[in-house]
Amino acid sequence: MVRYNLLDDPLCYPGTQVLKNKAGITVQEDLEQFENLMFASRAEEELPNGALDFEHYRAVHHHFFQDVYDWAGEIRTIRTGKGQNWFCYPEHIEAQANDLFAHLAERNHFTEAGAKSRFAEDAAWFLSEINAIHPFREGNGRVQLVFLTMLARNAGYDLNEDMLQPALFLAAMVRSFSGDIRPLSKQIEDML
Ligand SMILES: Nc1ncnc2c1ncn2[C@@H]1O[C@H](COP(=O)(O)OP(=O)(O)OP(=O)(O)O)[C@@H](O)[C@H]1O
């Protein structure tokens, strides 16, 4: 997991970068194991219903992280970044996300993309935008992927997560932050 750049986070146990959690775990590796376990167990359940809007996106985050964090499904309140990149400042998340999801709805959630390549390109654009917004303190990557499978299914495609190549996908996500969505589009198309 790529750790965040931040200075002082009230959501962490004092003097650590370990997020306060419902199990009271203070060792990062143990917390990651617990997160993964809870995520896998919630993945066995049905996904929350919704209109593929921002409320729905937050509900998906809540679904997967409700066992671990009190703030599951809630918008991040501190500034965060990864590598060289800083994500949307928290005070703008709600407006930016509502705007993005309004565009998604205007484009009929890409159900009329036609060719796989077109859907992949549209989905890559959406992922790059939601990643730049980065609504949550943690768990953004996993929710992005779940939502991508939901968008694909809604558009009549079956996204095969087993085909995901983690290093290439991550590199493509980082590249998309600078505006080049072609590698990400290619990664998505290869999974359809
Ligand atoms: N340098 C970077 N610039 C932009 N985005 C990045 C960078 N590094 C990682 N990301 C993206 O951030 C997301 C991960 O965010 P976050 O750590 O909140 O999610 P996670 O689900 O907890 O972790 P992971 O996706 O690693 O399992 C992924 O989509 C990843 O591609």
Coordinates of N, CA and C and ligand atoms in Angstrom, one line a residue:
M1 N 0.8 -1.2 0.0 CA 0.0 0.0 0.0 C 0.9 1.3 0.0
V2 N 0.6 2.2 -0.9 CA 1.4 3.4 -0.9 C 1.0 4.3 0.2
R3 N 1.9 4.7 1.1 CA 1.5 5.5 2.3 C 1.3 7.0 1.8
Y4 N 0.5 7.7 2.6 CA 0.2 9.1 2.3 C 1.3 10.1 2.8
N5 N 1.4 11.2 2.1 CA 2.2 12.3 2.6 C 1.3 13.2 3.4
L6 N 1.5 13.3 4.7 CA 0.8 14.3 5.5 C 1.6 14.5 6.7
L7 N 1.3 15.6 7.4 CA 2.1 16.0 8.5 C 1.5 15.5 9.8
D8 N 0.4 16.0 10.2 CA -0.1 15.6 11.5 C -1.6 15.3 11.4
D9 N -1.9 14.0 11.6 CA -3.3 13.6 11.3 C -4.0 13.2 12.6
P10 N -5.1 13.9 12.9 CA -5.8 13.6 14.1 C -6.5 12.2 14.1
L11 N -6.6 11.7 12.8 CA -7.3 10.3 12.7 C -6.3 9.2 13.1
C12 N -5.0 9.6 13.3 CA -4.0 8.5 13.6 C -3.7 8.5 15.1
Y13 N -3.3 7.3 15.6 CA -2.8 7.3 17.0 C -1.6 8.2 17.1
P14 N -1.6 9.0 18.2 CA -0.6 10.0 18.4 C 0.8 9.5 18.2
G15 N 1.6 10.3 17.4 CA 3.0 9.9 17.1 C 3.2 8.8 16.1
T16 N 2.1 8.4 15.5 CA 2.2 7.3 14.5 C 1.5 7.7 13.2
Q17 N 1.6 6.9 12.2 CA 0.8 7.1 11.0 C -0.2 6.0 10.9
V18 N -0.6 5.3 12.0 CA -1.5 4.3 12.0 C -2.9 4.9 12.3
L19 N -3.8 4.6 11.4 CA -5.2 5.2 11.6 C -5.9 4.5 12.8
K20 N -6.5 5.4 13.6 CA -7.3 4.8 14.7 C -8.4 3.9 14.1
N21 N -8.6 2.8 14.7 CA -9.6 1.8 14.1 C -10.4 1.2 15.2
K22 N -11.5 0.5 14.7 CA -12.4 -0.1 15.7 C -11.9 -1.2 16.5
A23 N -10.8 -1.8 15.9 CA -10.2 -3.0 16.7 C -9.1 -2.5 17.6
G24 N -8.7 -1.2 17.5 CA -7.7 -0.7 18.4 C -6.3 -1.2 18.0
I25 N -6.1 -1.5 16.8 CA -4.8 -2.0 16.3 C -3.8 -0.9 16.1
T26 N -2.6 -1.0 16.6 CA -1.7 0.1 16.5 C -0.4 -0.2 15.7
V27 N -0.4 -1.4 15.1 CA 0.7 -1.8 14.2 C 0.2 -1.8 12.8
Q28 N 0.8 -1.1 11.9 CA 0.4 -0.9 10.6 C 0.1 -2.2 9.8
E29 N 1.1 -3.1 9.9 CA 0.9 -4.4 9.1 C -0.3 -5.1 9.6
D30 N -0.6 -5.1 10.9 CA -1.7 -5.8 11.5 C -3.0 -5.1 11.0
L31 N -3.0 -3.8 11.0 CA -4.2 -3.1 10.5 C -4.5 -3.4 9.1
E32 N -3.4 -3.5 8.2 CA -3.7 -3.8 6.8 C -4.3 -5.2 6.7
Q33 N -3.8 -6.1 7.5 CA -4.3 -7.5 7.5 C -5.8 -7.5 7.9
F34 N -6.1 -6.7 8.9 CA -7.5 -6.6 9.4 C -8.4 -6.0 8.3
E35 N -7.9 -4.9 7.7 CA -8.6 -4.2 6.6 C -9.0 -5.2 5.5
N36 N -7.9 -6.0 5.1 CA -8.1 -6.9 4.0 C -9.1 -8.0 4.3
L37 N -9.0 -8.4 5.6 CA -10.0 -9.5 6.0 C -11.4 -9.0 6.0
M38 N -11.6 -7.8 6.6 CA -13.0 -7.2 6.6 C -13.5 -6.9 5.2
F39 N -12.6 -6.4 4.4 CA -12.9 -6.1 3.0 C -13.4 -7.4 2.3
A40 N -12.6 -8.5 2.5 CA -13.0 -9.7 1.8 C -14.3 -10.2 2.4
S41 N -14.5 -10.1 3.6 CA -15.8 -10.6 4.2 C -17.0 -9.8 3.7
R42 N -16.8 -8.5 3.6 CA -17.9 -7.6 3.1 C -18.1 -7.9 1.6
A43 N -17.1 -8.3 0.9 CA -17.2 -8.6 -0.6 C -18.1 -9.8 -0.8
E44 N -18.3 -10.6 0.2 CA -19.2 -11.7 0.1 C -20.7 -11.3 0.0
E45 N -20.9 -10.1 0.5 CA -22.3 -9.6 0.6 C -22.7 -8.8 -0.7
E46 N -24.0 -8.6 -0.8 CA -24.4 -7.8 -1.9 C -23.9 -6.3 -1.8
L47 N -23.6 -5.7 -2.9 CA -23.2 -4.3 -2.9 C -24.4 -3.4 -2.6
P48 N -24.2 -2.3 -2.0 CA -25.3 -1.3 -1.8 C -25.9 -0.9 -3.1
N49 N -27.2 -0.8 -3.0 CA -28.0 -0.3 -4.2 C -27.8 1.2 -4.3
G50 N -28.0 1.8 -5.5 CA -27.9 3.2 -5.6 C -27.9 3.6 -7.0
A51 N -27.8 5.0 -7.2 CA -28.0 5.5 -8.6 C -26.6 5.8 -9.3
L52 N -25.6 5.2 -8.8 CA -24.2 5.4 -9.4 C -23.9 6.9 -9.3
D53 N -24.3 7.5 -8.2 CA -24.0 8.9 -7.9 C -23.0 8.9 -6.7
F54 N -22.7 10.2 -6.3 CA -21.6 10.3 -5.2 C -22.1 9.6 -3.9
E55 N -23.4 9.8 -3.6 CA -24.0 9.1 -2.4 C -23.7 7.6 -2.5
H56 N -24.0 7.1 -3.7 CA -23.8 5.6 -3.9 C -22.3 5.3 -3.7
Y57 N -21.4 6.1 -4.2 CA -20.0 5.9 -4.1 C -19.5 5.8 -2.6
R58 N -20.1 6.8 -1.9 CA -19.8 6.8 -0.4 C -20.4 5.6 0.3
A59 N -21.5 5.1 -0.2 CA -22.2 3.9 0.4 C -21.3 2.7 0.2
V60 N -20.6 2.7 -1.0 CA -19.8 1.5 -1.3 C -18.6 1.6 -0.3
H61 N -18.0 2.7 -0.1 CA -16.9 2.9 0.8 C -17.3 2.4 2.2
H62 N -18.5 2.9 2.6 CA -19.0 2.5 4.0 C -19.2 1.0 4.1
H63 N -19.7 0.4 3.0 CA -19.9 -1.0 3.0 C -18.6 -1.8 3.3
F64 N -17.6 -1.4 2.7 CA -16.3 -2.2 2.8 C -15.5 -1.8 4.0
F65 N -15.7 -0.6 4.6 CA -14.8 -0.2 5.6 C -15.5 0.0 7.0
Q66 N -16.8 -0.3 7.0 CA -17.6 0.0 8.2 C -17.1 -0.8 9.4
D67 N -16.4 -1.9 9.2 CA -16.0 -2.7 10.3 C -14.6 -2.2 10.9
V68 N -14.0 -1.3 10.1 CA -12.7 -0.9 10.5 C -12.6 0.5 11.0
Y69 N -13.3 1.4 10.3 CA -13.2 2.9 10.7 C -14.6 3.5 11.0
D70 N -14.6 4.4 12.0 CA -15.9 5.1 12.3 C -16.3 6.0 11.2
W71 N -15.3 6.5 10.4 CA -15.5 7.5 9.3 C -15.8 6.8 8.0
A72 N -16.0 5.5 7.9 CA -16.3 4.8 6.7 C -17.4 5.6 5.9
G73 N -17.2 5.8 4.6 CA -18.2 6.5 3.8 C -18.2 8.0 4.0
E74 N -17.4 8.5 4.9 CA -17.4 10.0 5.1 C -16.2 10.6 4.3
I75 N -16.4 11.9 4.0 CA -15.4 12.6 3.2 C -14.2 13.0 4.1
R76 N -13.1 12.8 3.5 CA -11.8 13.2 4.2 C -11.8 14.7 4.6
T77 N -11.1 14.9 5.8 CA -11.1 16.3 6.3 C -9.7 16.9 6.4
I78 N -8.7 16.1 6.0 CA -7.3 16.7 6.0 C -6.8 16.6 4.6
R79 N -5.7 17.4 4.3 CA -5.1 17.4 3.0 C -4.2 16.2 2.9
T80 N -4.2 15.5 1.8 CA -3.4 14.3 1.6 C -2.8 14.3 0.1
G81 N -1.7 13.6 0.0 CA -1.1 13.4 -1.3 C -0.4 12.1 -1.4
K82 N 0.1 11.7 -2.5 CA 0.9 10.5 -2.7 C 2.0 10.9 -3.7
G83 N 3.2 10.4 -3.4 CA 4.4 10.8 -4.3 C 4.4 12.3 -4.4
Q84 N 4.5 12.7 -5.7 CA 4.6 14.2 -5.9 C 3.2 14.9 -6.0
N85 N 2.2 14.1 -5.8 CA 0.9 14.6 -6.1 C 0.0 14.8 -4.9
W86 N -0.6 16.0 -4.8 CA -1.5 16.3 -3.8 C -2.9 16.2 -4.3
F87 N -3.8 15.6 -3.5 CA -5.2 15.4 -4.0 C -6.0 16.7 -3.6
C88 N -7.3 16.7 -4.1 CA -8.2 17.8 -3.9 C -8.2 18.2 -2.4
Y89 N -8.2 19.5 -2.2 CA -8.3 19.9 -0.8 C -9.7 19.6 -0.3
P90 N -9.7 19.2 1.0 CA -11.0 18.6 1.6 C -12.2 19.6 1.4
E91 N -12.0 20.9 1.5 CA -13.1 21.8 1.4 C -13.8 21.8 0.0
H92 N -13.1 21.3 -1.0 CA -13.6 21.2 -2.3 C -14.1 19.9 -2.8
I93 N -13.9 18.9 -1.9 CA -14.3 17.5 -2.3 C -15.7 17.3 -2.7
E94 N -16.6 17.8 -1.9 CA -18.0 17.6 -2.1 C -18.5 18.2 -3.4
A95 N -18.1 19.4 -3.7 CA -18.5 20.1 -4.9 C -17.9 19.4 -6.1
Q96 N -16.6 19.1 -6.0 CA -15.9 18.5 -7.2 C -16.5 17.1 -7.5
A97 N -16.8 16.4 -6.5 CA -17.3 15.1 -6.7 C -18.8 15.1 -7.3
N98 N -19.6 16.0 -6.7 CA -20.9 16.2 -7.3 C -20.9 16.6 -8.7
D99 N -19.9 17.4 -9.1 CA -19.8 17.9 -10.4 C -19.4 16.7 -11.3
L100 N -18.4 15.9 -10.9 CA -18.0 14.7 -11.6 C -19.1 13.7 -11.8
F101 N -19.8 13.4 -10.8 CA -20.9 12.5 -10.9 C -22.1 13.0 -11.7
A102 N -22.2 14.3 -11.8 CA -23.2 14.9 -12.7 C -22.8 14.7 -14.1
H103 N -21.5 14.8 -14.4 CA -21.0 14.5 -15.8 C -21.3 13.1 -16.1
L104 N -21.0 12.2 -15.1 CA -21.2 10.8 -15.4 C -22.6 10.5 -15.7
A105 N -23.6 11.1 -15.0 CA -25.0 10.9 -15.3 C -25.4 11.4 -16.6
E106 N -24.8 12.6 -16.9 CA -25.1 13.2 -18.3 C -24.7 12.3 -19.4
R107 N -23.6 11.6 -19.1 CA -23.1 10.7 -20.2 C -23.6 9.3 -20.0
N108 N -24.8 9.2 -19.3 CA -25.5 7.9 -19.1 C -24.6 6.8 -18.6
H109 N -23.7 7.2 -17.7 CA -22.8 6.2 -17.1 C -22.1 5.4 -18.1
F110 N -21.8 5.9 -19.2 CA -21.1 5.3 -20.3 C -21.7 4.0 -20.9
T111 N -23.1 4.0 -20.7 CA -23.8 2.8 -21.2 C -23.9 2.8 -22.7
E112 N -23.6 4.0 -23.3 CA -23.8 4.1 -24.8 C -22.4 4.1 -25.5
A113 N -21.4 3.7 -24.7 CA -20.0 3.8 -25.3 C -19.8 3.0 -26.6
G114 N -20.6 1.9 -26.7 CA -20.4 1.1 -28.0 C -19.3 0.1 -27.9
A115 N -18.1 0.5 -28.4 CA -17.0 -0.3 -28.4 C -16.3 -0.4 -27.0
K116 N -15.7 -1.5 -26.7 CA -14.9 -1.7 -25.5 C -13.9 -0.6 -25.3
S117 N -13.2 -0.3 -26.4 CA -12.1 0.7 -26.3 C -12.7 2.1 -25.8
R118 N -13.9 2.4 -26.3 CA -14.5 3.6 -25.9 C -14.9 3.6 -24.4
F119 N -15.5 2.5 -24.0 CA -15.9 2.4 -22.6 C -14.6 2.5 -21.7
A120 N -13.5 1.9 -22.1 CA -12.3 1.9 -21.4 C -11.8 3.3 -21.3
E121 N -11.9 4.0 -22.3 CA -11.4 5.4 -22.4 C -12.2 6.3 -21.4
D122 N -13.5 6.1 -21.5 CA -14.4 6.9 -20.6 C -14.2 6.6 -19.2
A123 N -14.1 5.2 -18.9 CA -13.9 4.8 -17.5 C -12.5 5.3 -17.0
A124 N -11.5 5.3 -17.8 CA -10.2 5.8 -17.4 C -10.3 7.3 -17.1
W125 N -11.0 8.0 -17.8 CA -11.2 9.5 -17.5 C -11.9 9.6 -16.1
F126 N -13.0 8.8 -15.9 CA -13.7 8.9 -14.6 C -12.7 8.5 -13.5
L127 N -12.0 7.4 -13.6 CA -11.1 7.0 -12.6 C -10.0 8.0 -12.3
S128 N -9.5 8.7 -13.3 CA -8.4 9.7 -13.1 C -9.0 10.9 -12.3
E129 N -10.3 11.2 -12.6 CA -10.9 12.3 -11.9 C -11.2 12.0 -10.5
I130 N -11.8 10.8 -10.3 CA -12.2 10.5 -8.9 C -10.9 10.3 -8.0
N131 N -9.8 9.8 -8.7 CA -8.6 9.6 -7.9 C -8.0 11.0 -7.6
A132 N -8.1 12.0 -8.4 CA -7.6 13.3 -8.1 C -8.4 13.9 -7.0
I133 N -9.7 13.6 -6.9 CA -10.5 14.1 -5.8 C -10.2 13.3 -4.5
H134 N -10.1 12.0 -4.7 CA -9.7 11.2 -3.5 C -10.5 11.5 -2.3
P135 N -11.8 11.1 -2.4 CA -12.7 11.6 -1.3 C -12.4 11.0 0.1
F136 N -11.8 9.9 0.2 CA -11.6 9.3 1.6 C -10.2 9.3 2.1
R137 N -10.1 9.2 3.4 CA -8.8 9.3 4.0 C -8.0 8.0 3.6
E138 N -8.7 6.9 3.4 CA -8.0 5.6 3.0 C -9.0 4.8 2.3
G139 N -8.6 3.9 1.5 CA -9.5 3.0 0.8 C -10.0 3.5 -0.6
N140 N -9.4 4.5 -1.1 CA -9.8 5.1 -2.4 C -9.6 4.1 -3.5
G141 N -8.4 3.5 -3.5 CA -8.1 2.6 -4.6 C -9.0 1.4 -4.7
R142 N -9.3 0.8 -3.6 CA -10.2 -0.3 -3.6 C -11.6 0.0 -4.0
V143 N -12.1 1.2 -3.5 CA -13.5 1.6 -3.9 C -13.5 2.0 -5.4
Q144 N -12.4 2.6 -5.9 CA -12.3 2.9 -7.3 C -12.5 1.7 -8.2
L145 N -11.9 0.6 -7.7 CA -11.9 -0.6 -8.5 C -13.3 -1.3 -8.4
V146 N -13.9 -1.3 -7.2 CA -15.3 -1.8 -7.1 C -16.2 -1.0 -8.0
F147 N -16.1 0.3 -7.9 CA -17.0 1.1 -8.7 C -16.8 0.9 -10.2
L148 N -15.6 0.7 -10.6 CA -15.3 0.4 -12.0 C -16.0 -0.9 -12.4
T149 N -16.0 -1.9 -11.6 CA -16.7 -3.1 -12.0 C -18.2 -2.9 -12.0
M150 N -18.7 -2.0 -11.2 CA -20.1 -1.6 -11.2 C -20.5 -0.9 -12.5
L151 N -19.6 0.1 -12.9 CA -19.9 0.8 -14.1 C -19.8 -0.1 -15.3
A152 N -18.9 -1.0 -15.3 CA -18.7 -2.0 -16.4 C -19.9 -2.8 -16.5
R153 N -20.4 -3.4 -15.4 CA -21.5 -4.3 -15.4 C -22.8 -3.5 -15.9
N154 N -22.9 -2.3 -15.4 CA -24.1 -1.5 -15.8 C -24.1 -1.2 -17.3
A155 N -22.9 -1.2 -17.9 CA -22.8 -0.9 -19.3 C -22.7 -2.2 -20.1
G156 N -22.9 -3.4 -19.4 CA -22.9 -4.7 -20.2 C -21.6 -5.3 -20.3
Y157 N -20.6 -4.9 -19.6 CA -19.3 -5.6 -19.6 C -19.0 -6.3 -18.3
D158 N -18.1 -7.3 -18.5 CA -17.7 -8.0 -17.3 C -16.2 -7.7 -17.1
L159 N -15.9 -7.0 -16.0 CA -14.5 -6.6 -15.8 C -13.8 -7.7 -15.0
N160 N -12.8 -8.3 -15.5 CA -12.1 -9.4 -14.9 C -10.9 -8.9 -14.0
E161 N -11.2 -8.8 -12.7 CA -10.1 -8.2 -11.8 C -8.9 -9.1 -11.7
D162 N -9.0 -10.4 -12.1 CA -7.9 -11.3 -12.1 C -6.8 -10.9 -13.1
M163 N -7.3 -10.1 -14.1 CA -6.4 -9.7 -15.2 C -5.6 -8.4 -14.8
L164 N -6.0 -7.8 -13.6 CA -5.3 -6.6 -13.3 C -3.8 -6.8 -13.0
Q165 N -3.0 -6.0 -13.6 CA -1.6 -6.0 -13.3 C -1.2 -4.9 -12.4
P166 N -1.0 -5.2 -11.1 CA -0.9 -4.1 -10.1 C 0.1 -3.0 -10.4
A167 N 1.3 -3.4 -10.8 CA 2.3 -2.4 -11.0 C 2.0 -1.5 -12.2
L168 N 1.5 -2.1 -13.3 CA 1.2 -1.4 -14.5 C 0.0 -0.5 -14.2
F169 N -1.0 -1.0 -13.5 CA -2.2 -0.3 -13.2 C -1.9 1.0 -12.3
L170 N -1.0 0.7 -11.3 CA -0.6 1.9 -10.4 C 0.1 2.9 -11.2
A171 N 1.1 2.5 -12.1 CA 1.8 3.4 -12.9 C 0.9 4.2 -13.8
A172 N -0.2 3.5 -14.3 CA -1.1 4.2 -15.2 C -2.0 5.2 -14.4
M173 N -2.3 4.8 -13.2 CA -3.1 5.8 -12.4 C -2.3 7.0 -12.1
V174 N -1.0 6.8 -11.7 CA -0.1 8.0 -11.4 C 0.0 8.9 -12.7
R175 N 0.2 8.2 -13.8 CA 0.3 9.0 -15.1 C -1.0 9.8 -15.4
S176 N -2.1 9.1 -15.1 CA -3.4 9.8 -15.3 C -3.6 11.1 -14.5
F177 N -2.9 11.1 -13.4 CA -2.9 12.3 -12.6 C -2.4 13.5 -13.3
S178 N -1.5 13.3 -14.2 CA -0.9 14.4 -15.0 C -1.7 14.6 -16.3
G179 N -2.8 13.9 -16.5 CA -3.6 14.2 -17.6 C -3.5 13.2 -18.8
D180 N -2.6 12.3 -18.7 CA -2.5 11.3 -19.8 C -3.2 10.0 -19.4
I181 N -4.4 9.8 -19.9 CA -5.2 8.6 -19.5 C -5.0 7.4 -20.4
R182 N -4.1 7.5 -21.4 CA -4.0 6.4 -22.4 C -3.5 5.1 -21.8
P183 N -2.5 5.1 -20.9 CA -2.1 3.8 -20.3 C -3.2 3.2 -19.4
L184 N -3.9 4.1 -18.7 CA -5.0 3.6 -17.9 C -6.1 3.0 -18.7
S185 N -6.4 3.7 -19.8 CA -7.4 3.2 -20.7 C -7.0 1.8 -21.3
K186 N -5.8 1.6 -21.6 CA -5.3 0.3 -22.1 C -5.4 -0.7 -21.0
Q187 N -5.0 -0.4 -19.8 CA -5.1 -1.4 -18.7 C -6.6 -1.8 -18.5
I188 N -7.5 -0.9 -18.5 CA -8.9 -1.2 -18.3 C -9.4 -2.1 -19.5
E189 N -9.1 -1.7 -20.7 CA -9.5 -2.4 -21.9 C -9.1 -3.9 -21.8
D190 N -7.8 -4.1 -21.3 CA -7.3 -5.4 -21.2 C -8.1 -6.3 -20.2
M191 N -8.8 -5.6 -19.3 CA -9.6 -6.4 -18.2 C -11.0 -6.6 -18.7
L192 N -11.4 -6.1 -19.8 CA -12.8 -6.2 -20.2 C -13.0 -7.5 -21.1
Ligands
LIG1 N1 1.6 9.2 -6.8 C1 0.3 9.0 -7.0 N2 -0.4 9.9 -7.7 C2 -1.7 9.8 -7.9 N3 -2.4 8.7 -7.5 C3 -1.8 7.8 -6.8 C4 -0.4 7.9 -6.5 N4 0.0 6.7 -5.8 C5 -1.1 6.0 -5.7 N5 -2.2 6.6 -6.3 C6 -3.6 6.1 -6.4 O1 -4.2 6.2 -5.1 C7 -5.1 5.2 -4.9 C8 -4.9 4.5 -3.6 O2 -5.5 5.3 -2.6 P1 -5.7 4.8 -1.1 O3 -4.4 4.4 -0.5 O4 -6.6 5.7 -0.4 O5 -6.5 3.4 -1.5 P2 -6.4 2.0 -0.8 O6 -7.5 1.2 -1.3 O7 -6.3 2.2 0.7 O8 -5.0 1.5 -1.3 P3 -4.6 0.6 -2.5 O9 -5.3 1.1 -3.7 O10 -3.1 0.8 -2.6 O11 -5.0 -0.8 -2.1 C9 -4.9 4.2 -6.1 O12 -5.9 4.5 -7.1 C10 -3.6 4.6 -6.6 O13 -3.5 4.3 -8.0

